[in-house]
Coordinates of C-alpha atoms in Angstrom, one line a residue:
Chain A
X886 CA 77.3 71.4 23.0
X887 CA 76.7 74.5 20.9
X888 CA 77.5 73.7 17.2
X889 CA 74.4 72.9 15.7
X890 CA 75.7 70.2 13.4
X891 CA 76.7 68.4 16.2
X892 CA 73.0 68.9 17.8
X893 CA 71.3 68.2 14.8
X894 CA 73.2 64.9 14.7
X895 CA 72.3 64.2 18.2
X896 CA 68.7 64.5 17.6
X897 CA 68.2 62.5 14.5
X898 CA 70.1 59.8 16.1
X899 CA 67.3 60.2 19.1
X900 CA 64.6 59.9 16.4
X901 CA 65.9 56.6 14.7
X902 CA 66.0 55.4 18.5
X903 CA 62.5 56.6 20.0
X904 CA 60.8 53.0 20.5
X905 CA 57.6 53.3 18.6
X906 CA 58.2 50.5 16.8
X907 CA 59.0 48.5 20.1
X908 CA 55.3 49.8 21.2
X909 CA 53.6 49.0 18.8
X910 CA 54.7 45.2 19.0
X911 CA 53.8 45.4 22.7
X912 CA 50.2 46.3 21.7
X913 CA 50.0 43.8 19.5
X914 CA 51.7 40.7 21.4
X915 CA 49.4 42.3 24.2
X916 CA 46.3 42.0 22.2
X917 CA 47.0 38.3 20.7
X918 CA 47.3 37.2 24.5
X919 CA 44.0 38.8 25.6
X920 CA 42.6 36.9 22.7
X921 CA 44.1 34.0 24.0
X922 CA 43.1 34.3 27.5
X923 CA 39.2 35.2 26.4
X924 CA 39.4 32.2 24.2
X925 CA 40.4 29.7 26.9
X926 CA 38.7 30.5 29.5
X927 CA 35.3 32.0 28.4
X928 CA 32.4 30.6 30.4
X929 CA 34.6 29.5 33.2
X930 CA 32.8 31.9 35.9
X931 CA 35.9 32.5 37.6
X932 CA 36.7 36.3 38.2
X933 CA 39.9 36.4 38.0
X934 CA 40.7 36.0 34.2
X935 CA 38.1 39.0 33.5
X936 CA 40.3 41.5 35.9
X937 CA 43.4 39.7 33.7
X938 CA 41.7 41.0 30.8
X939 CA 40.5 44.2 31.9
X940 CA 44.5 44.7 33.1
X941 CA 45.7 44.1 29.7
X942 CA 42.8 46.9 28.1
X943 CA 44.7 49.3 30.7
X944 CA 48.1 48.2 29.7
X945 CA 47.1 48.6 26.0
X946 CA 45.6 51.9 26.6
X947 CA 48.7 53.3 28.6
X948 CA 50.9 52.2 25.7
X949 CA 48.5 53.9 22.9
X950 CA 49.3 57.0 25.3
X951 CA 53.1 56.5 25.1
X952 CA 52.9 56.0 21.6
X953 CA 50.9 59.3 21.2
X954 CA 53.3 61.1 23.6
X955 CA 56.3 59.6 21.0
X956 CA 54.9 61.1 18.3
X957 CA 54.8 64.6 19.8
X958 CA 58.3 64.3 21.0
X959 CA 59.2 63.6 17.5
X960 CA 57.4 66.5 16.2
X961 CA 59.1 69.1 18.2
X962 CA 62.5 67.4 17.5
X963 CA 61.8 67.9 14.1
X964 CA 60.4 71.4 14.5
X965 CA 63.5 72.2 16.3
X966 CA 66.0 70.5 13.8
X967 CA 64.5 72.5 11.0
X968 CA 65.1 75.8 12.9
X969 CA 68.6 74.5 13.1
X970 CA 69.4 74.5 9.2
X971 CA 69.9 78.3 8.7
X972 CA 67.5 80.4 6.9
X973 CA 65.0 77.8 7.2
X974 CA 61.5 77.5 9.0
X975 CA 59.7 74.8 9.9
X976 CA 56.1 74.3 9.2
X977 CA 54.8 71.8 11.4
X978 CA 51.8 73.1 12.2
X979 CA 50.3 73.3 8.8
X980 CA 48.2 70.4 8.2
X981 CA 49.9 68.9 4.7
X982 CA 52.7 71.6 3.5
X983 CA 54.4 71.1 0.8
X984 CA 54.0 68.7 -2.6
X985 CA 52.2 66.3 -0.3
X986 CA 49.3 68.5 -0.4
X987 CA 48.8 69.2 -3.7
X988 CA 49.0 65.5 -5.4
X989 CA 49.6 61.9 -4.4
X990 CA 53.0 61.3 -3.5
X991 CA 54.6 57.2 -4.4
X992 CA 57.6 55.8 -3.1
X993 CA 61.3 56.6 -4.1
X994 CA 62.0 54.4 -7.1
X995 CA 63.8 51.5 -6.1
X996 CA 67.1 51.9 -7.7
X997 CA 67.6 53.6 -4.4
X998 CA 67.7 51.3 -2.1
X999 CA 70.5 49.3 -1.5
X1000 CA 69.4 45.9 -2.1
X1001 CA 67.9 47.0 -5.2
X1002 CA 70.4 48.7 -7.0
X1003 CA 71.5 47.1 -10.4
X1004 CA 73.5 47.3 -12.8
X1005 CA 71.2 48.9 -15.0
X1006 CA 70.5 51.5 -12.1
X1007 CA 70.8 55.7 -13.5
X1008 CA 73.5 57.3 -11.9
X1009 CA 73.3 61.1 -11.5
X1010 CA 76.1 63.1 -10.1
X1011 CA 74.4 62.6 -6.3
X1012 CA 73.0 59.5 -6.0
X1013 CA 71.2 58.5 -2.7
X1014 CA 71.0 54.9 -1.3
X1015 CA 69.0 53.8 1.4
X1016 CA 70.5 51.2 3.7
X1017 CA 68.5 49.0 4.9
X1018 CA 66.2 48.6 7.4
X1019 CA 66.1 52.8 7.2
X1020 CA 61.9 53.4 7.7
X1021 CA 60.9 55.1 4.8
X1022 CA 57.7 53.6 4.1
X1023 CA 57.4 54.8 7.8
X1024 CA 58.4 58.5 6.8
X1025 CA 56.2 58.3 3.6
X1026 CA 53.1 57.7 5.7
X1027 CA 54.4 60.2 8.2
X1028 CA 54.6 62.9 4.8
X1029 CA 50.6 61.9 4.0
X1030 CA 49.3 62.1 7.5
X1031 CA 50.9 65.7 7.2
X1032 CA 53.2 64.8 10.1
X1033 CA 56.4 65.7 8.5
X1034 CA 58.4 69.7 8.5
X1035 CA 58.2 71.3 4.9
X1036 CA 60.9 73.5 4.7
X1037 CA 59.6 76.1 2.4
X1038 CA 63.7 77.8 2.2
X1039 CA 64.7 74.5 0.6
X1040 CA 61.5 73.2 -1.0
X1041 CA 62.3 69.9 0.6
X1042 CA 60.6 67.6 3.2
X1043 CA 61.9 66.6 6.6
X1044 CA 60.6 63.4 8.8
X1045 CA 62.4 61.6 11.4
X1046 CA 65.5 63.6 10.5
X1047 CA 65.5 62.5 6.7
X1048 CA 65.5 65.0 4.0
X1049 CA 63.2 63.9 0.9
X1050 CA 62.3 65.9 -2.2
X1051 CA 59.6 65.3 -4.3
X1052 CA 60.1 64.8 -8.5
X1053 CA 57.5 66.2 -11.4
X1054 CA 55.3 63.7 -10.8
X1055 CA 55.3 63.1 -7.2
X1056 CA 58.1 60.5 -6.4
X1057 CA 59.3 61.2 -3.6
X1058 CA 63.3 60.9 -3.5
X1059 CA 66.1 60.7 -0.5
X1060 CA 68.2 63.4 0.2
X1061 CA 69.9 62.9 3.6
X1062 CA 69.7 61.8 6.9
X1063 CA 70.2 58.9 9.2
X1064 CA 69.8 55.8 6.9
X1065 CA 70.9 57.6 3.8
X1066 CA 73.9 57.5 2.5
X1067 CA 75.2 60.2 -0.6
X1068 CA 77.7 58.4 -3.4
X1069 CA 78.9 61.0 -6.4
X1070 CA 78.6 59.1 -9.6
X1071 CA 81.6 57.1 -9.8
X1072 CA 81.4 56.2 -6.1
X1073 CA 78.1 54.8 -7.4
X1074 CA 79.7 53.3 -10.6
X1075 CA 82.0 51.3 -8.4
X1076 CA 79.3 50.4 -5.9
X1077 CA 77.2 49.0 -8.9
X1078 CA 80.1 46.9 -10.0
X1079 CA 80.8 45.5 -6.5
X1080 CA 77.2 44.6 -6.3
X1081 CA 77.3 42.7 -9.5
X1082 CA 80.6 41.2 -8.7
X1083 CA 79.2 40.0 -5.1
X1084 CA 82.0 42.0 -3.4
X1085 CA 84.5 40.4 -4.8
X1086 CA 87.1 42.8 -6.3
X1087 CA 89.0 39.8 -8.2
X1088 CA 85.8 39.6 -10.2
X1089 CA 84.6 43.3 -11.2
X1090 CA 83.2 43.9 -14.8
X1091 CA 85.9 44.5 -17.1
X1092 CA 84.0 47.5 -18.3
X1093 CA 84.0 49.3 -14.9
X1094 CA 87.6 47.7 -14.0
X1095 CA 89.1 49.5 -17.2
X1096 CA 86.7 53.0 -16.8
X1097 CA 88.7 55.9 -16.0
X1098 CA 86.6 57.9 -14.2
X1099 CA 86.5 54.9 -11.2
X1100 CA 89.2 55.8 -8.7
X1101 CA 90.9 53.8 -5.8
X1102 CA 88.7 56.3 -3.5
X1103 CA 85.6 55.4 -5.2
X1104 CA 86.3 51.4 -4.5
X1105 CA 87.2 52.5 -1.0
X1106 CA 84.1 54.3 -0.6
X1107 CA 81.5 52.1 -2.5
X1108 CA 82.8 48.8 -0.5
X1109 CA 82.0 50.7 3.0
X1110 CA 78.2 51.0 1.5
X1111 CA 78.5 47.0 0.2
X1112 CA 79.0 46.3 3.8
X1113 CA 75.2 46.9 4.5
X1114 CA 74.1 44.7 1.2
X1115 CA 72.1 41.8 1.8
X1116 CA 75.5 39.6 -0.2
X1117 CA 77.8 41.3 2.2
X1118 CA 80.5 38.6 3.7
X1119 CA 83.1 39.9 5.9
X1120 CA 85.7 38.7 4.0
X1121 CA 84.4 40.1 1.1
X1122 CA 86.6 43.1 -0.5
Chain B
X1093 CA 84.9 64.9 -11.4
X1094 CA 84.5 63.5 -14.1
X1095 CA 82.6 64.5 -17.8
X1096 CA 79.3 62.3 -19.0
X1097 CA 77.1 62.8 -21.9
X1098 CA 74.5 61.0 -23.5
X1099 CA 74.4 61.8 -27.5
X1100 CA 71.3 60.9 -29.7
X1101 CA 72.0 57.4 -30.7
X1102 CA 72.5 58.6 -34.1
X1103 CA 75.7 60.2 -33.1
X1104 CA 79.1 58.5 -34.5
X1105 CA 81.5 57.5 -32.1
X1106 CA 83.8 57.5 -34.0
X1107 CA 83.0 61.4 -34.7
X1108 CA 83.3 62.1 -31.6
X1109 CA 86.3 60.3 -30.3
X1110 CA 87.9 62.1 -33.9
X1111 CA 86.7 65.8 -32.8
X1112 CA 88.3 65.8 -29.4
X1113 CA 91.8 64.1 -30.5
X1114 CA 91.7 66.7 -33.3
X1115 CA 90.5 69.8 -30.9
X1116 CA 92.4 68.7 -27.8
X1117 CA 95.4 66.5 -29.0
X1118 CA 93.9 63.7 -27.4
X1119 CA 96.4 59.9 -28.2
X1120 CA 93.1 58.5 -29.6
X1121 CA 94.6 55.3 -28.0
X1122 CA 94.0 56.5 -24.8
X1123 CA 90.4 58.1 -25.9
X1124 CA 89.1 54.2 -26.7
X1125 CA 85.6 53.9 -28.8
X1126 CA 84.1 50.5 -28.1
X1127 CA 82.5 48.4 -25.4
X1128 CA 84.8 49.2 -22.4
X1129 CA 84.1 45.4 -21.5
X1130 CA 86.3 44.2 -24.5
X1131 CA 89.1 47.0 -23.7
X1132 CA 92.8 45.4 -22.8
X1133 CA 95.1 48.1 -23.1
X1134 CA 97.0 51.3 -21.4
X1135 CA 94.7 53.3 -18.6
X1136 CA 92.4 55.1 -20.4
X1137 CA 91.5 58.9 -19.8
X1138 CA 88.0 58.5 -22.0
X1139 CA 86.0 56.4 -23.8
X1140 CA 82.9 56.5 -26.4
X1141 CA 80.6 53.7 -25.8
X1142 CA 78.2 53.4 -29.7
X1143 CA 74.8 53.3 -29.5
X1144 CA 73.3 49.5 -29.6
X1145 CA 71.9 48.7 -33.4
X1146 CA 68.7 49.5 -33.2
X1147 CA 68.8 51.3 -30.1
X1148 CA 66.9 54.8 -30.4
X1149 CA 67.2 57.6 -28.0
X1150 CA 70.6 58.9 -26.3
X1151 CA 72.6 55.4 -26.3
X1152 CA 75.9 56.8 -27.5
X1153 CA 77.8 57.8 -24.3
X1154 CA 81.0 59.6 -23.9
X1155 CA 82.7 59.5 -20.7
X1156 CA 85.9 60.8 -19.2
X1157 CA 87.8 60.7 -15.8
X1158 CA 89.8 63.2 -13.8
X1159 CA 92.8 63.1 -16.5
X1160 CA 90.3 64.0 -19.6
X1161 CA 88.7 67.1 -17.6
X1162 CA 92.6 68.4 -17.8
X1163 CA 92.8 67.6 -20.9
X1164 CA 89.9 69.1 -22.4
X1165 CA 91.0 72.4 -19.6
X1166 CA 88.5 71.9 -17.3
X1167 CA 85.3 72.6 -19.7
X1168 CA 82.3 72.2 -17.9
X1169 CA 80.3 69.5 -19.1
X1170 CA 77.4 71.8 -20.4
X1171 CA 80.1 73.8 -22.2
X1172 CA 81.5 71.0 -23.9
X1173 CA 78.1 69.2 -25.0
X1174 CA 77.2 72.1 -26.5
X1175 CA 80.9 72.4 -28.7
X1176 CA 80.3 68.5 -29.9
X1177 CA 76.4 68.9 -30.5
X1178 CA 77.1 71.9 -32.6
X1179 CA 80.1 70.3 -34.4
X1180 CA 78.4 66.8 -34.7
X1181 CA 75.1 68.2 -35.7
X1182 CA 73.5 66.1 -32.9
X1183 CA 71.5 66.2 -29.3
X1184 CA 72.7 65.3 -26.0
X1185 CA 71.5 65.0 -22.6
X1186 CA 73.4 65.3 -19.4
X1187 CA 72.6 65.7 -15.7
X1188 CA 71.4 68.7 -14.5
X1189 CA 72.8 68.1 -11.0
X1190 CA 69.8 67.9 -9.2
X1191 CA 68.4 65.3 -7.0
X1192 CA 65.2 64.7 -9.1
X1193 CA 66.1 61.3 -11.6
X1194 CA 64.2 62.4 -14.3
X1195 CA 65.5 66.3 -14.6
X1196 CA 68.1 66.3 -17.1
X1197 CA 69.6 68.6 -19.6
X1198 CA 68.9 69.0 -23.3
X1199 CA 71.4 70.6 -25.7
X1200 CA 70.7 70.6 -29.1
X1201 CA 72.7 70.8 -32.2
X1202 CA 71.8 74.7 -32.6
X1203 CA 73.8 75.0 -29.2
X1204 CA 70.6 75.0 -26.9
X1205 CA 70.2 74.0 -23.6
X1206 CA 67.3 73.4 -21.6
X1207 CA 66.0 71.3 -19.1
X1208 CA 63.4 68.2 -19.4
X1209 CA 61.5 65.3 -18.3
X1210 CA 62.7 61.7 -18.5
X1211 CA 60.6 58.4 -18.3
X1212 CA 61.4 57.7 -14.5
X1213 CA 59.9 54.0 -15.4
X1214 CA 62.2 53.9 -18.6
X1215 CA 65.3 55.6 -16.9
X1216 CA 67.5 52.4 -15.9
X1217 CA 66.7 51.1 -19.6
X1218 CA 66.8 54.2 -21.6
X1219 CA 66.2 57.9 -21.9
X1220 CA 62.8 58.9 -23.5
X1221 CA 61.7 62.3 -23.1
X1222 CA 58.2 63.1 -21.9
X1223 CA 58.1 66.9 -21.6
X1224 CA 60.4 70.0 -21.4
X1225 CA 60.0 72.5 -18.2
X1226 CA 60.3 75.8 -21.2
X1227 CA 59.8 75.4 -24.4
X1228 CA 62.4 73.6 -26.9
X1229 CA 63.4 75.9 -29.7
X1230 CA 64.3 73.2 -32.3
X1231 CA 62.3 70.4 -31.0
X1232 CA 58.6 72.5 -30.8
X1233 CA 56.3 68.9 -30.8
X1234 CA 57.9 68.2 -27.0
X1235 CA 55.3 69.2 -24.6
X1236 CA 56.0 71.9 -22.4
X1237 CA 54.8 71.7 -18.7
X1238 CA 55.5 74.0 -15.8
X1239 CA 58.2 73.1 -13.5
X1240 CA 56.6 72.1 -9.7
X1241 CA 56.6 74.9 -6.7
X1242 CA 59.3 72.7 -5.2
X1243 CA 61.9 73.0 -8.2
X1244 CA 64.7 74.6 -6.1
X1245 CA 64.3 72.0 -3.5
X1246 CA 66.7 69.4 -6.4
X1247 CA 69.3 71.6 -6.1
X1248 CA 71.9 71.2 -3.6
X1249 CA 72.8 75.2 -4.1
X1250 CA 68.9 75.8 -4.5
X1251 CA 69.7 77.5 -8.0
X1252 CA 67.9 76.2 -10.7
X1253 CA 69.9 75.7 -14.1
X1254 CA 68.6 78.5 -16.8
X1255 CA 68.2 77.6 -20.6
X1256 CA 69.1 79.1 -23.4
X1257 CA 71.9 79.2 -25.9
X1258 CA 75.0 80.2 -24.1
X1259 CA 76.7 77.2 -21.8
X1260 CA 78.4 79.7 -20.1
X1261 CA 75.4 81.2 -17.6
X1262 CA 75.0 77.9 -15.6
X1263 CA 77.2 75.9 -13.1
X1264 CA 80.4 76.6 -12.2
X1265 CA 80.3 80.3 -13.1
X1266 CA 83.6 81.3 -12.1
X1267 CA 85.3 78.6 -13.8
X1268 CA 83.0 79.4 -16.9
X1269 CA 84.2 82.6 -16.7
X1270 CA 88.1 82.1 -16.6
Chain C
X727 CA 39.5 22.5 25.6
X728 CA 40.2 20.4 28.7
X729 CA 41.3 22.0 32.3
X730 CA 45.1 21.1 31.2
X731 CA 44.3 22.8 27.8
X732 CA 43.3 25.6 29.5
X733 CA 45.6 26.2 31.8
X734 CA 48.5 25.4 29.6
X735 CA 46.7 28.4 27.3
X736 CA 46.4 30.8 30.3
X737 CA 49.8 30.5 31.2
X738 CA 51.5 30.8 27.7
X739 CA 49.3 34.0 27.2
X740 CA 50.3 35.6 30.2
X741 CA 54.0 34.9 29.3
X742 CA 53.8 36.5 26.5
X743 CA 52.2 39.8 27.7
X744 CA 55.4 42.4 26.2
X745 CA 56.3 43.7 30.2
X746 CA 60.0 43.0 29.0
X747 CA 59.7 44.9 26.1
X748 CA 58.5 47.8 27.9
X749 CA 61.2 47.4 30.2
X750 CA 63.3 47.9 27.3
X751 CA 61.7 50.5 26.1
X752 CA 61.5 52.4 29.3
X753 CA 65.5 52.1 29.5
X754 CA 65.8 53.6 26.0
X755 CA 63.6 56.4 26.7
X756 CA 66.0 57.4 29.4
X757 CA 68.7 56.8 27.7
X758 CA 67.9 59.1 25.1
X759 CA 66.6 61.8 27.1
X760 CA 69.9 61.8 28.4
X761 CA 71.7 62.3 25.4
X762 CA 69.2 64.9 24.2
X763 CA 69.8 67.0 27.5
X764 CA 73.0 67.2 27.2
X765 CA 72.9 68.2 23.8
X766 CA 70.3 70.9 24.3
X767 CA 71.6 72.4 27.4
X768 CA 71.5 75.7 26.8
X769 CA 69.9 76.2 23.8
X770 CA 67.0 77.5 24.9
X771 CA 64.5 76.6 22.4
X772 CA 60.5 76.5 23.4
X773 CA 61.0 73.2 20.7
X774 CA 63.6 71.7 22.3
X775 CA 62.5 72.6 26.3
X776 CA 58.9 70.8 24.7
X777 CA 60.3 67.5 23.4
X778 CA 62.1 67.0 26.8
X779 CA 59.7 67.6 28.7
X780 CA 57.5 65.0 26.9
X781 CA 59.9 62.4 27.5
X782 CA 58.3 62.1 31.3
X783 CA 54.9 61.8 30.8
X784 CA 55.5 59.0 27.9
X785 CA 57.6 57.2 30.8
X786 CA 54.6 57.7 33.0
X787 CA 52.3 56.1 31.0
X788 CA 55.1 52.9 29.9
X789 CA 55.3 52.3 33.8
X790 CA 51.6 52.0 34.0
X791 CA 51.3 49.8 31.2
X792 CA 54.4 47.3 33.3
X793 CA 52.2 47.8 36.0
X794 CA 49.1 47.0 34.4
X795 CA 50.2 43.8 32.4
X796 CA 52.2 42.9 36.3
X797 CA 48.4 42.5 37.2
X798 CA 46.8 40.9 34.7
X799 CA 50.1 37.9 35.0
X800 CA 49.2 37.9 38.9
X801 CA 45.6 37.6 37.8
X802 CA 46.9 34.5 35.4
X803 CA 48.4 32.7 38.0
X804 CA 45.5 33.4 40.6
X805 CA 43.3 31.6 38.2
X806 CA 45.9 29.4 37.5
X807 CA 46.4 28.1 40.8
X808 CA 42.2 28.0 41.5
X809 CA 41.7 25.6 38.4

């Protein structure tokens, strides 16, 4: 595989799939059940829960390894897609690059994320929803703890293959990546309307049924995002 | 792609849907000024949506489809903001086609344009202007801030929209120029 | 907490220790070191060579974890069937 489109692809899907959530479950259901197991049979005398317990520590601290050894893998991924966007280097090794450095960054506002949007939401020419279940609290952390590529070509941030900018007054905002999803403004239109109309197209708001700037395309397109809302039926649309 | 722009709330509707028909020989029935919600009637190619009584800001929208871009010949939405707020004697914001929310554009009735800040908390309800990123010829009580390090990162193209007073030296040069 | 108490404690503890989530885990590490081979073959980034080569050690360190919590359940049941 040489085009680097279809490599960058490759390895932001590997990102969304590395298992750190998974991990850190496991240290956690691991640590509940040594708590249990101290609990129940403290002052027994026998041996043999001790060495249980003293197991678990070592299973706990072998996991706390993986997850560490995770989170390198992800750095170089990311290091590596950034040198794939031409005319851009990554900067992974500065501590906080970027915005993030300079002043608090807060969450994207919440018109952009799916389940949020209304029908009051702005709509730009670009507008960029988050599907759900996407990690960005995850990659907002990942932006603080300086963990994230700031590509100074495209003043823009990249974490777990998502592309963020950051407004005037530090909101962060979604650009691209796996997760994200870009509608042009009367893609976004419809979408708002087939949100407020709970997919069904029999019941769109006569003011976005009679606008002329909403297309057939733009239905087409905004019901393939309404697939991932939280009213989604399959027979919806 | 489509033409929107927000007008001062003191802007007619009326006015507006009147200087286009006039200027572009626009069927004013298919150029509708009203709530689109209470609109029964041929496939429209625009409409003016009035400013709410009482409603301050930029609540008077025009917006147009793929069949009013032709008809108007393919003005850019900067260039024809700046013909109606000159003609109306108005203001106007539009997008600035970034990804930052709260950048938008400014044109003023002295055929200005110029970029500013929006109320990102006010945004879904209405437009209210915090500061301007260079200073606003006929508005000088908006405060002026710097624009951040990371401006060019909002724009797809990385080039950041200039200001000024002619609508032709941003976006779509080569259409601007034909 | 009497001996059944216990026992039935121990035993629900020990079945919950995550070894099938590891499993699971382990399977998608390989999984996607596969992918990400084959995509990178002959790139020849130092980046790229890197993040691969990470992928063993973190499957290292999963297996001893399996192992680890494979002891502790044997452990369980030792005291289980003592008590």
């Amino acid at each position: 595989m040489s085009n680097p489109g279809e490599i960058a692809a490759v390895i932001r899907a590997v990102l969304e799939a590395l298992p750190v959530d998974a991990l850190r479950a496991a240290n956690t259901a691991a640590g509940e059940s040594a708590e249990r197991i101290a609990a129940a049979t403290e002052g027994t005398g026998h041996d043999a829960p001790r060495e249980a317990l003293a197991h678990i520590a070592e299973g706990i601290e072998r996991t706390g390894e993986a997850l560490a050894g995770l989170g390198e893998i992800r750095e170089r991924l990311n290091a590596y897609l950034a040198v794939l966007v031409p005319g851009v280097e990554a900067m992974v090794a500065r501590p906080i690059a970027g915005p993030a450095g300079k002043r608090p960054i807060t969450p994207p506002n919440r018109r952009h994320h799916l389940n949020s949007v209304g029908r009051k939401s702005q709509v730009r020419e670009e507008n960029t929803v988050i599907l759900p279940g996407t990690d960005v609290r995850g990659d907002l952390d990942a932006i603080r703890r300086g963990e994230a590529a700031w590509l100074p070509d495209r003043d823009r941030c990249l974490v777990n293959g998502r592309l963020y900018g950051v407004e005037v007054p530090g909101t962060v905002y979604p650009d691209e990546g796996p997760g994200l999803v870009k509608l042009n403004r009367s893609e976004y239109k419809a979408l708002k309307g087939l949100i407020e109309a709970r997919g069904d197209m029999d019941s769109l708001p006569s003011a976005l049924a009679n606008n002329p700037a909403v297309t057939g395309a733009d239905w087409q397109r905004a019901a393939e995002v309404y697939e991932h809302h939280k009213d989604y039926r399959s027979e919806d649309t | 792609m489509g033409i929107e722009i927000n007008f001062d709330s003191r802007t007619s509707a009326q006015r507006v849907q009147e200087v286009l028909c006039a200027r572009y020989g626009i069927d004013p029935a298919l150029l509708y000024v009203g709530d689109l919600g209470e609109y029964s009637g041929p496939r429209l190619i625009a409409y003016v949506t009035p400013a709410p009584e009482g409603e301050r800001y930029f609540a008077c929208v025009l917006e147009g489809g793929p069949e009013f871009d032709e008809a108007i010949g393919g003005l850019t939405e900067l260039q024809l903001a700046t013909l109606l707020c000159k003609e109306l004697d108005t203001r106007a914001l539009i997008d600035d086609g970034g990804g930052a929310a709260t950048s938008w554009i400014l044109v003023t009735a002295d055929g200005w344009h110029g970029r500013v800040i929006v109320d990102d908390d006010r945004l879904d309800d209405e437009f209210v202007i915090l500061e301007a990123l260079q200073p606003v010829p006929s508005a000088p009580e908006i405060p002026v801030v710097e624009p951040p390090d990371w401006q060019k990162g909002w724009y797809k193209d990385g080039k950041i929209p200039t200001s000024g007073f002619d609508p032709d030296d941003w976006r779509k040069p080569s259409e601007a120029a034909g | 907490m009497d001996i059944a108490e216990v026992r039935e404690h121990v035993a629900e503890a020990a079945a919950d220790l995550p070894l099938a989530a590891l499993q699971a885990s382990l399977e998608v590490l390989d999984e996607q070191r596969s992918h990400l081979a084959e995509a990178l073959s002959g790139t020849g980034s130092e980046d790229a060579k890197a993040a691969l080569a990470a992928f063993e050690p973190v499957a290292e360190r999963l297996r001893r974890a399996v192992a680890a919590y494979r002891a502790a359940v044997s452990c369980c049941d030792d005291y289980l069937d003592a008590v």
